[in-house]
PDB file of C-alpha atoms in Angstrom:
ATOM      1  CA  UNK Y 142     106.929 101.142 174.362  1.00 42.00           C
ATOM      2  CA  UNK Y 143     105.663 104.719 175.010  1.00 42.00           C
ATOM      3  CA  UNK Y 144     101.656 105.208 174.697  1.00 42.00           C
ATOM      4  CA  UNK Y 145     101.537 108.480 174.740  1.00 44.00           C
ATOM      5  CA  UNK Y 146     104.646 110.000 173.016  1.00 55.00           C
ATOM      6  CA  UNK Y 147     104.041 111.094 169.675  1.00 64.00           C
ATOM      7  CA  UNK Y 148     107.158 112.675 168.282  1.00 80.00           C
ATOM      8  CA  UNK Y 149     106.075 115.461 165.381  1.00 86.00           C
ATOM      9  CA  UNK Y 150     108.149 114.242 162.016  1.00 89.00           C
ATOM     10  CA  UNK Y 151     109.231 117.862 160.429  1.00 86.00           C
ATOM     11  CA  UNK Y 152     112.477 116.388 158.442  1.00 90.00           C
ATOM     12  CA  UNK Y 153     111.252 116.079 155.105  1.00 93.00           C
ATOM     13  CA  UNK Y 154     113.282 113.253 154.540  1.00 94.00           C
ATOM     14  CA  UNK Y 155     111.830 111.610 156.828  1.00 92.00           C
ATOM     15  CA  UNK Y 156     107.950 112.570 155.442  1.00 93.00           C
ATOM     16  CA  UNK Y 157     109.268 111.175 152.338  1.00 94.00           C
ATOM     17  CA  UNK Y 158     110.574 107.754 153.455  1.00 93.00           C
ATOM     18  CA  UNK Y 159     107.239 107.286 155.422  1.00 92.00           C
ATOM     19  CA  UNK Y 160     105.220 108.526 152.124  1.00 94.00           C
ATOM     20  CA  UNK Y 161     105.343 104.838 150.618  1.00 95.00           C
ATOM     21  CA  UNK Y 162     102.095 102.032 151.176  1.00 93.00           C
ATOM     22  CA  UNK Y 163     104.798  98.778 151.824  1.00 96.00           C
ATOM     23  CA  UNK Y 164     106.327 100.978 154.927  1.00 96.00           C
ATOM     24  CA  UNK Y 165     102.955 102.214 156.270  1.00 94.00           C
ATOM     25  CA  UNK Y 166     101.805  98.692 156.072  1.00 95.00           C
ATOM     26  CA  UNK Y 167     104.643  97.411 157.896  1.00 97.00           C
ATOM     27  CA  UNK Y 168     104.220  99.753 160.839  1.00 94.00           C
ATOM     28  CA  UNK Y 169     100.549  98.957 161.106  1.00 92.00           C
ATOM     29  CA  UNK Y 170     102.051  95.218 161.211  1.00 94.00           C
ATOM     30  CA  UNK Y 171     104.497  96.351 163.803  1.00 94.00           C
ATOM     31  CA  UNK Y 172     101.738  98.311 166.008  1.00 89.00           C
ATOM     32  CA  UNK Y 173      99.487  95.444 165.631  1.00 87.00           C
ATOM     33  CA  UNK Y 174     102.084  92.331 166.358  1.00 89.00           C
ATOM     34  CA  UNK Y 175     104.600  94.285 168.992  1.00 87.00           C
ATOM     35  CA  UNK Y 176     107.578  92.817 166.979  1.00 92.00           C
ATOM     36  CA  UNK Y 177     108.337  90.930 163.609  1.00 95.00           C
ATOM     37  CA  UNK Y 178     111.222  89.627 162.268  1.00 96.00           C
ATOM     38  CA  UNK Y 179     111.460  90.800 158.705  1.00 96.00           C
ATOM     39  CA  UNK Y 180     110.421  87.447 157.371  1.00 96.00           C
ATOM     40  CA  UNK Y 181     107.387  88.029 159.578  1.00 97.00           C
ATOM     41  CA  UNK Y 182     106.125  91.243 158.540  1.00 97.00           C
ATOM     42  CA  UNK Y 183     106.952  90.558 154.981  1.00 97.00           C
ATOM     43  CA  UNK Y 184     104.314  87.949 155.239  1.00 98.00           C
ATOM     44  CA  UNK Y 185     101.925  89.517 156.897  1.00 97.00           C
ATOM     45  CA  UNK Y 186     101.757  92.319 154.533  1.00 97.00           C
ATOM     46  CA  UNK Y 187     102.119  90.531 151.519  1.00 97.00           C
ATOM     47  CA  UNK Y 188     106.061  91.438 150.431  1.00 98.00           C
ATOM     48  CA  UNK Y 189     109.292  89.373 150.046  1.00 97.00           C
ATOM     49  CA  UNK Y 190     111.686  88.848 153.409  1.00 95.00           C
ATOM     50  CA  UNK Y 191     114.294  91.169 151.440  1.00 96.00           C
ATOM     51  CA  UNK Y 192     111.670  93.493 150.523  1.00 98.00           C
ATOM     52  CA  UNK Y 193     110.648  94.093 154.051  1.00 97.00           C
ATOM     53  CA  UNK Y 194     113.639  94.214 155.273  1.00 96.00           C
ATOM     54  CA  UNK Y 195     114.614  96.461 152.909  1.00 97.00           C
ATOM     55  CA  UNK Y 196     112.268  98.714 153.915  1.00 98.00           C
ATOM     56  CA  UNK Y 197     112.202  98.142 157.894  1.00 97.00           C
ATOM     57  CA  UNK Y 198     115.762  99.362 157.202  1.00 96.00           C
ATOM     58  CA  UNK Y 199     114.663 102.422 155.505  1.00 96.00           C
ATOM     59  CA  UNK Y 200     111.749 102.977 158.551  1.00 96.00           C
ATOM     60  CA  UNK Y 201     114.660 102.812 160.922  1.00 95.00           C
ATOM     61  CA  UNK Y 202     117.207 104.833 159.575  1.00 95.00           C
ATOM     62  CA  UNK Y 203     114.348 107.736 160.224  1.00 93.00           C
ATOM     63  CA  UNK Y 204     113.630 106.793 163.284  1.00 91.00           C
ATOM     64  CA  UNK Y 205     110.240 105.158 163.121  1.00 93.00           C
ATOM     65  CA  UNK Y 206     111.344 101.419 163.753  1.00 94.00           C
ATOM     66  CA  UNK Y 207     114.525  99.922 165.563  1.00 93.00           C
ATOM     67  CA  UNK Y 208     115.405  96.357 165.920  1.00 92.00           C
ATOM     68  CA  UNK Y 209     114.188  94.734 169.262  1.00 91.00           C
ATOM     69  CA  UNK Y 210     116.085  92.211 171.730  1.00 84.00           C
ATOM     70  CA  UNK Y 211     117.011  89.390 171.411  1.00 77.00           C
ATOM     71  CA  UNK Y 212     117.331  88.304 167.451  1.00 69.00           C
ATOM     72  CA  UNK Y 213     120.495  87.162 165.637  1.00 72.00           C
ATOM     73  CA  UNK Y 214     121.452  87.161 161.980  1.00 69.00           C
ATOM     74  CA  UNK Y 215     118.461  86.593 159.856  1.00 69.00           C
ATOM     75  CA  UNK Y 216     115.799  86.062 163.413  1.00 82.00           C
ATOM     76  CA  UNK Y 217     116.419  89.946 164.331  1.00 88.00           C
ATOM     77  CA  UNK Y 218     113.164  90.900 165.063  1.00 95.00           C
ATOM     78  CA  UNK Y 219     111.391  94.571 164.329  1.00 96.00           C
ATOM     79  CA  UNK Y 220     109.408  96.864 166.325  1.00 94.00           C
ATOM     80  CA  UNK Y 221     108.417 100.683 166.938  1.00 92.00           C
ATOM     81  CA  UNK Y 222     109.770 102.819 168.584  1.00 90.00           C
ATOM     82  CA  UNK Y 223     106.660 105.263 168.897  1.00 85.00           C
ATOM     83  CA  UNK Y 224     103.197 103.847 169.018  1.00 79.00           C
ATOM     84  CA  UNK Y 225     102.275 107.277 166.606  1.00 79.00           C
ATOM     85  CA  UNK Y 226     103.739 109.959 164.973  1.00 81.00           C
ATOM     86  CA  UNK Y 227     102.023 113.786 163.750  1.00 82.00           C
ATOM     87  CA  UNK Y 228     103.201 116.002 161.235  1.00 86.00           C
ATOM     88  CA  UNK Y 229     102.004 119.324 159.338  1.00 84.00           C
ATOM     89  CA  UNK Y 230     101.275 120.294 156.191  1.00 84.00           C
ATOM     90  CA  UNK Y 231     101.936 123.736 157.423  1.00 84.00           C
ATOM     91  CA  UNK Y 232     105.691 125.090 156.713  1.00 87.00           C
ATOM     92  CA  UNK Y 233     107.547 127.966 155.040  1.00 90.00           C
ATOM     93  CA  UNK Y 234     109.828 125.700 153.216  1.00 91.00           C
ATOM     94  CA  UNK Y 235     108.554 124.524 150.192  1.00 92.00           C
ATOM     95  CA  UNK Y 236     110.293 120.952 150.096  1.00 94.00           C
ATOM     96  CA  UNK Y 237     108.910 120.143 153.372  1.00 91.00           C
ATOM     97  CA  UNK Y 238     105.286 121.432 152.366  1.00 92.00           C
ATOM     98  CA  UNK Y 239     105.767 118.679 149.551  1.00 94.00           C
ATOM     99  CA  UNK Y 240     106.994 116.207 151.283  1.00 94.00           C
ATOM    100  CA  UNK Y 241     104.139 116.502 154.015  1.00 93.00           C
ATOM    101  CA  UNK Y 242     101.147 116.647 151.280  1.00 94.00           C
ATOM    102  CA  UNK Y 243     103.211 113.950 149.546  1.00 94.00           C
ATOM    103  CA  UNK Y 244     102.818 111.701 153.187  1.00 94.00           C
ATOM    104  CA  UNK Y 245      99.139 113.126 153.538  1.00 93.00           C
ATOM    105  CA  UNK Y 246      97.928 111.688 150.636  1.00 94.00           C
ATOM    106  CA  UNK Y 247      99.374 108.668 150.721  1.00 94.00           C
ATOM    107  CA  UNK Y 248      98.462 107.905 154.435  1.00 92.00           C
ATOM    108  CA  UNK Y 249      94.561 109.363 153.367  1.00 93.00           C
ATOM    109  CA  UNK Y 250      94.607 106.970 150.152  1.00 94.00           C
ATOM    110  CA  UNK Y 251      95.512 104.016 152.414  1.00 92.00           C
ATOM    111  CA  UNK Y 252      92.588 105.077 155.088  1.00 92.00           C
ATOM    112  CA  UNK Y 253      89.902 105.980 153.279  1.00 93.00           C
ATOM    113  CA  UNK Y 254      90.447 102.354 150.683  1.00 93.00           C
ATOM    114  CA  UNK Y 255      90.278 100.578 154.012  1.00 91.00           C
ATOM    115  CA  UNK Y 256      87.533 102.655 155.927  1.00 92.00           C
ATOM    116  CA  UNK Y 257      85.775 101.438 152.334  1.00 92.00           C
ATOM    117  CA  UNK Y 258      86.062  98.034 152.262  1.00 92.00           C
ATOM    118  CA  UNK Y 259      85.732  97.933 156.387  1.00 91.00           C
ATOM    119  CA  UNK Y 260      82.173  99.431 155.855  1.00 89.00           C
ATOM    120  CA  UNK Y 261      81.352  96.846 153.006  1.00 90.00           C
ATOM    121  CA  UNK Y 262      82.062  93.845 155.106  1.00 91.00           C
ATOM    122  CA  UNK Y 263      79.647  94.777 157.925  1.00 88.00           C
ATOM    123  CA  UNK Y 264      76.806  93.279 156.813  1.00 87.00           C
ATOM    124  CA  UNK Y 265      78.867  90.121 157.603  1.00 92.00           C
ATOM    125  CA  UNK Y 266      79.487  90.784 161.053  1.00 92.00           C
ATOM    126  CA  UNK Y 267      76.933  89.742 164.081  1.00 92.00           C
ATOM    127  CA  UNK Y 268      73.977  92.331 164.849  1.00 92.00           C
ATOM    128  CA  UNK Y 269      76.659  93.422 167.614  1.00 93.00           C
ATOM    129  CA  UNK Y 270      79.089  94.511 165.572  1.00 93.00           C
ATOM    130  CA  UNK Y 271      77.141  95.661 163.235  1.00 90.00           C
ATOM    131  CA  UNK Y 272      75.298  97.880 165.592  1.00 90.00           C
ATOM    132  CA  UNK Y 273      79.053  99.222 166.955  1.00 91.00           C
ATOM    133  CA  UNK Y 274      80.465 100.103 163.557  1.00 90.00           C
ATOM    134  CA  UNK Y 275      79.984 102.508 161.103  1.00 84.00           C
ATOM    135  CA  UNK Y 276      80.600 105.900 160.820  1.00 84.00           C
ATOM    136  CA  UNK Y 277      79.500 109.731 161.974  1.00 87.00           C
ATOM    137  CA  UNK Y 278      79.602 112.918 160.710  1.00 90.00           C
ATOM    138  CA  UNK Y 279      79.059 116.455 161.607  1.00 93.00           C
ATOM    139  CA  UNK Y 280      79.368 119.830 159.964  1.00 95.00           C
ATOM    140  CA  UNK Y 281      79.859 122.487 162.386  1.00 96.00           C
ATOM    141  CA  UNK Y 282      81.216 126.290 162.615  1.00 97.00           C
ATOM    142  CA  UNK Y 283      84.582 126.235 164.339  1.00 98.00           C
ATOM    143  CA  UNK Y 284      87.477 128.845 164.455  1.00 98.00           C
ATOM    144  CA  UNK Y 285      90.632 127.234 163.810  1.00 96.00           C
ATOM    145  CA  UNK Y 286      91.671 127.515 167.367  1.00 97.00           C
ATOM    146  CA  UNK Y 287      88.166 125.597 168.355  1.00 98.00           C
ATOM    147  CA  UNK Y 288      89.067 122.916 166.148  1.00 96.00           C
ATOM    148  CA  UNK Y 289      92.499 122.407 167.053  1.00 93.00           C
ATOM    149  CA  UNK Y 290      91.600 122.180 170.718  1.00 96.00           C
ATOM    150  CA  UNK Y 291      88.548 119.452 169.610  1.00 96.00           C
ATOM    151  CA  UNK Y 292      91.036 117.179 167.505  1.00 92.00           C
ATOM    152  CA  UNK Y 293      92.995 117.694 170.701  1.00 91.00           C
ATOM    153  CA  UNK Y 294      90.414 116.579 172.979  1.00 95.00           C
ATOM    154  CA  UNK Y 295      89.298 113.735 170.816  1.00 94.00           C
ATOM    155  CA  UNK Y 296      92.992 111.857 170.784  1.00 89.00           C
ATOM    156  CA  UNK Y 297      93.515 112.841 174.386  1.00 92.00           C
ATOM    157  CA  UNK Y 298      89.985 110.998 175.412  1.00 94.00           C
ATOM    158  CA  UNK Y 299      91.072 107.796 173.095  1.00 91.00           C
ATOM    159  CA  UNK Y 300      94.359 108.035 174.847  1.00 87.00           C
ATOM    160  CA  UNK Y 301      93.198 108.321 178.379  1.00 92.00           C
ATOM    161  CA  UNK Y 302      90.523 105.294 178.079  1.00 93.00           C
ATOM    162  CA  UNK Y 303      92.085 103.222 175.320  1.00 91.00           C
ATOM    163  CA  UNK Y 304      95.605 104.077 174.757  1.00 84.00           C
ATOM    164  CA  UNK Y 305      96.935 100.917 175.982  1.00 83.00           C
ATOM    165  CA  UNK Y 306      94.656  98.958 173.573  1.00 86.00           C
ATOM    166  CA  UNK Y 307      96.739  99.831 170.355  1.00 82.00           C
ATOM    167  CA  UNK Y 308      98.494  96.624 170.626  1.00 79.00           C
ATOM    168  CA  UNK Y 309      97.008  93.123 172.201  1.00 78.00           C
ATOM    169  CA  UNK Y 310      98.333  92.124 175.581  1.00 80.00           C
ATOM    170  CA  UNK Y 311      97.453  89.623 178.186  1.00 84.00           C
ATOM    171  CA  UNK Y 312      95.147  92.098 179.396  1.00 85.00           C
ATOM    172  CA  UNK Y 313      92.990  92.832 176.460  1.00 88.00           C
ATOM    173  CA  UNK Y 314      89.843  91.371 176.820  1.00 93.00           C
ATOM    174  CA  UNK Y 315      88.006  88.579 175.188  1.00 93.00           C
ATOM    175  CA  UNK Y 316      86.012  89.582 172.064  1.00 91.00           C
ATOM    176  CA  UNK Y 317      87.859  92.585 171.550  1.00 93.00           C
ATOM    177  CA  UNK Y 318      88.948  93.321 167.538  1.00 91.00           C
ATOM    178  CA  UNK Y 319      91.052  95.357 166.351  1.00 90.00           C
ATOM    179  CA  UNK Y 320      88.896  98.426 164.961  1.00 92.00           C
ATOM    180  CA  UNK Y 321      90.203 101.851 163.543  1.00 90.00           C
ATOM    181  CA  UNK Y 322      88.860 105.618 164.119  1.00 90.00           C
ATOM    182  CA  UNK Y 323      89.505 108.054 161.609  1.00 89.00           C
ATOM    183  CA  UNK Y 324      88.764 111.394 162.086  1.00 89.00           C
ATOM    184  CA  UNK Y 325      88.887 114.274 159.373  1.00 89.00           C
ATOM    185  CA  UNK Y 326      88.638 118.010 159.686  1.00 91.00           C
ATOM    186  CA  UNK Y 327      88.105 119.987 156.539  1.00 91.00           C
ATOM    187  CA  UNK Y 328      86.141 123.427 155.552  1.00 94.00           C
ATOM    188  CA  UNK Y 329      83.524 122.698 152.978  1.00 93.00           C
TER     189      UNK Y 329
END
């Protein structure tokens, strides 16, 4: 599976198919468990076998999914094709603005809910942990070009030393969890 491929989506189409909580859910499943049957990641995310695989159907007729070797009839198992996408909210034609704000919010709703309740649940973590997580901020003065080329920088340098990390393998080490970085530009 390709690390560091990250196709841009621009079809609005496709924006819209992504823009839906069960289908995000089920390609955080898929990023996180390499490949599910539908059965699988219904489970995991909390939907019916025909609801997943009604939408893991949807995911791959827009690309973002295909089904993986070696499944038959009702065992075919799931996976990604990309380990990441990117899209705009920037474009001239008005459905595909919509479509991309439409995705935004959506994908933002999803973060920020979990980014909440991830911060609430320190306290229960060891000292460690609890040391390691949390969150940052910064307000600076940045052109738009000098922000571009930081939110650039900052996905290239998670790429480059953890890249291969956004899925478990054999070669993960011991004690390692499965932590998300969110990072936000906006003018205030």
């Amino acid at each position: 599976m390709p690390f560091d491929r990250m196709p841009e989506v621009t079809d609005p189409k496709a924006m819209r198919a992504l823009a839906h909580p069960v289908r995000i859910a089920l390609l955080e499943a898929l990023t996180v468990h390499g490949q599910l049957t539908a059965t699988e990641a219904g489970e995991i995310v909390g939907e019916s076998p025909a609801n997943a695989s009604f939408h893991l159907r949807q995911l791959a007729k827009y690309g973002y999914v295909e089904e993986a070797e070696g499944g038959t009839g009702r065992r075919r198992p799931w996976k990604r094709k990309y380990l990441g996408m990117s899209f705009s909210e920037v474009h001239e034609d008005p459905e595909t603005a919509n479509a991309a704000r439409e995705l935004s919010r959506t994908m933002t709703q999803r973060y920020l809910a979990r980014a909440e309740r991830g911060l609430e649940e320190n306290r229960s973590h060891p000292a460690d942990w609890r040391n390691a997580l949390g969150w940052n901020q910064m307000g600076l003065f940045l052109t738009a070009e000098e922000l571009d080329q930081l939110n650039q920088e900052v996905i290239q340098l998670m790429l480059e030393r953890f890249g291969e990390r956004r899925i478990r393998t054999e070669t993960t080490p011991e004690g390692a969890e499965r932590v998300e970085l969110l990072t936000f530009a906006y003018r205030v």
